């Protein structure tokens, strides 16, 4: 008899919990604002950058780097890594595997309702050689949620 009451009690609690929870909707009418970015390439002339120690099986890898140790762990280049002040800046980084020798067409960061969206558009190249396209953007330090939007544009 006690078991039946326990089961009824648990079922009642589940039903109450299910119907009492409402999703919090965002009521943000804020206009999206473009965030100023600095490309990592601008810190070193003729320097090539790439990501290391990432899952090479994944087609797309995105990283939000907030410390010198993560920077040194994940970013490599053919020269000395340029200095980034991680107290004031964050590095957004990523890699996309592509079927051609592709390139970055554009990249931007937009802030709306304390959410940053980093959009990178990668364009299809003409050489039929698989490649890896790396993208980097330095932004001011933020506590906002950051998402990546990686687009592939074919001819």
Coordinates of C-alpha atoms in Angstrom, one line a residue:
X1 CA 0.0 0.0 0.0
X2 CA 2.9 2.4 0.9
X3 CA 4.4 1.7 -2.6
X4 CA 1.2 2.8 -4.3
X5 CA 1.1 6.0 -2.4
X6 CA 4.8 6.7 -3.2
X7 CA 4.1 6.1 -6.9
X8 CA 1.1 8.3 -6.9
X9 CA 3.0 11.0 -5.0
X10 CA 5.9 10.8 -7.5
X11 CA 3.6 10.9 -10.5
X12 CA 1.8 14.0 -9.0
X13 CA 5.1 15.7 -8.5
X14 CA 6.2 15.0 -12.1
X15 CA 2.9 16.4 -13.4
X16 CA 3.2 19.5 -11.3
X17 CA 6.8 20.1 -12.3
X18 CA 6.0 19.6 -16.0
X19 CA 3.1 22.0 -16.0
X20 CA 4.6 24.6 -13.7
X21 CA 7.8 25.2 -15.7
X22 CA 7.6 27.9 -18.4
X23 CA 10.4 28.7 -20.8
X24 CA 11.9 32.1 -20.2
X25 CA 11.4 34.1 -23.3
X26 CA 13.8 36.8 -24.3
X27 CA 12.2 40.1 -24.7
X28 CA 15.0 41.9 -26.4
X29 CA 14.3 44.5 -29.0
X30 CA 17.9 45.7 -29.1
X31 CA 19.3 46.5 -32.5
X32 CA 22.3 44.3 -33.4
X33 CA 25.6 46.3 -33.0
X34 CA 28.8 45.5 -35.0
X35 CA 31.7 44.7 -32.7
X36 CA 35.1 45.9 -33.7
X37 CA 37.4 43.0 -34.4
X38 CA 41.2 42.8 -35.1
X39 CA 42.4 40.0 -37.3
X40 CA 45.3 38.0 -35.9
X41 CA 47.0 38.5 -39.2
X42 CA 47.3 42.2 -38.5
X43 CA 49.7 41.5 -35.6
X44 CA 52.4 39.9 -37.7
X45 CA 53.3 40.6 -41.3
X46 CA 53.6 37.5 -43.6
X47 CA 52.7 35.2 -40.7
X48 CA 50.6 32.1 -41.2
X49 CA 48.5 30.9 -38.3
X50 CA 46.8 27.6 -37.7
X51 CA 45.2 25.6 -34.9
X52 CA 47.0 22.7 -33.2
X53 CA 45.9 20.1 -30.7
X54 CA 42.3 20.0 -31.9
X55 CA 40.1 17.1 -33.1
X56 CA 41.3 16.7 -36.7
X57 CA 38.3 14.4 -37.4
X58 CA 35.8 17.3 -37.0
X59 CA 34.9 19.3 -40.1
X60 CA 34.5 22.5 -38.1
X61 CA 36.3 23.4 -34.8
X62 CA 35.6 26.7 -33.0
X63 CA 37.4 28.0 -29.9
X64 CA 37.0 30.9 -27.5
X65 CA 40.5 31.6 -26.1
X66 CA 40.7 33.7 -23.0
X67 CA 44.1 32.9 -21.6
X68 CA 47.8 32.9 -22.6
X69 CA 48.1 29.2 -21.8
X70 CA 45.2 28.2 -24.2
X71 CA 46.6 30.6 -26.8
X72 CA 50.0 28.9 -26.7
X73 CA 48.3 25.4 -26.6
X74 CA 46.0 25.9 -29.6
X75 CA 47.5 28.5 -31.9
X76 CA 50.7 28.0 -33.9
X77 CA 52.4 30.1 -36.5
X78 CA 55.5 30.2 -38.7
X79 CA 57.0 32.9 -36.5
X80 CA 56.8 34.0 -32.9
X81 CA 53.2 34.2 -31.6
X82 CA 52.2 37.9 -31.3
X83 CA 51.3 39.2 -27.8
X84 CA 47.6 39.4 -26.9
X85 CA 46.5 41.1 -23.6
X86 CA 44.0 38.5 -22.4
X87 CA 42.9 40.7 -19.5
X88 CA 41.3 43.0 -22.1
X89 CA 40.8 40.8 -25.1
X90 CA 39.4 37.4 -26.3
X91 CA 40.6 35.5 -29.3
X92 CA 37.9 33.7 -31.4
X93 CA 39.4 31.0 -33.5
X94 CA 38.4 28.1 -35.7
X95 CA 39.1 25.8 -38.6
X96 CA 36.9 24.4 -41.4
X97 CA 37.9 21.6 -43.6
X98 CA 36.9 22.3 -47.2
X99 CA 37.0 20.4 -50.5
X100 CA 38.9 23.1 -52.4
X101 CA 41.7 25.5 -51.8
X102 CA 39.2 27.9 -50.2
X103 CA 39.6 31.4 -48.5
X104 CA 37.8 33.7 -46.1
X105 CA 35.5 36.1 -47.9
X106 CA 34.3 38.0 -44.8
X107 CA 34.1 37.9 -41.0
X108 CA 32.2 39.9 -38.5
X109 CA 31.0 39.9 -34.9
X110 CA 27.6 41.3 -34.0
X111 CA 26.2 41.9 -30.5
X112 CA 22.5 41.7 -29.8
X113 CA 21.0 41.3 -26.3
X114 CA 24.4 40.4 -24.8
X115 CA 25.0 37.6 -27.3
X116 CA 27.9 37.8 -29.7
X117 CA 27.7 36.0 -33.0
X118 CA 31.0 35.5 -35.0
X119 CA 30.1 35.0 -38.6
X120 CA 32.7 33.8 -41.1
X121 CA 32.0 33.3 -44.7
X122 CA 34.3 31.0 -46.6
X123 CA 34.4 31.1 -50.4
X124 CA 35.0 28.2 -52.7
X125 CA 38.4 28.2 -54.3
X126 CA 39.2 26.9 -57.8
X127 CA 41.9 24.3 -57.1
X128 CA 40.4 20.9 -56.3
X129 CA 42.6 20.3 -53.4
X130 CA 41.1 19.7 -50.0
X131 CA 42.2 22.4 -47.5
X132 CA 41.8 23.7 -44.0
X133 CA 40.7 27.3 -43.6
X134 CA 41.6 28.9 -40.3
X135 CA 39.9 32.1 -39.0
X136 CA 40.8 34.3 -36.1
X137 CA 39.3 37.5 -34.6
X138 CA 40.4 39.4 -31.5
X139 CA 37.6 41.2 -29.7
X140 CA 37.3 43.1 -26.4
X141 CA 36.9 40.9 -23.3
X142 CA 33.2 40.1 -22.8
X143 CA 31.0 38.1 -20.5
X144 CA 28.4 37.7 -23.4
X145 CA 27.5 34.4 -24.8
X146 CA 29.5 33.7 -28.0
X147 CA 28.3 31.7 -30.9
X148 CA 29.9 30.9 -34.2
X149 CA 28.2 31.0 -37.6
X150 CA 30.4 29.5 -40.3
X151 CA 29.1 29.8 -43.8
X152 CA 30.4 28.1 -46.9
X153 CA 29.7 29.9 -50.2
X154 CA 29.9 27.9 -53.4
X155 CA 30.2 29.4 -56.9

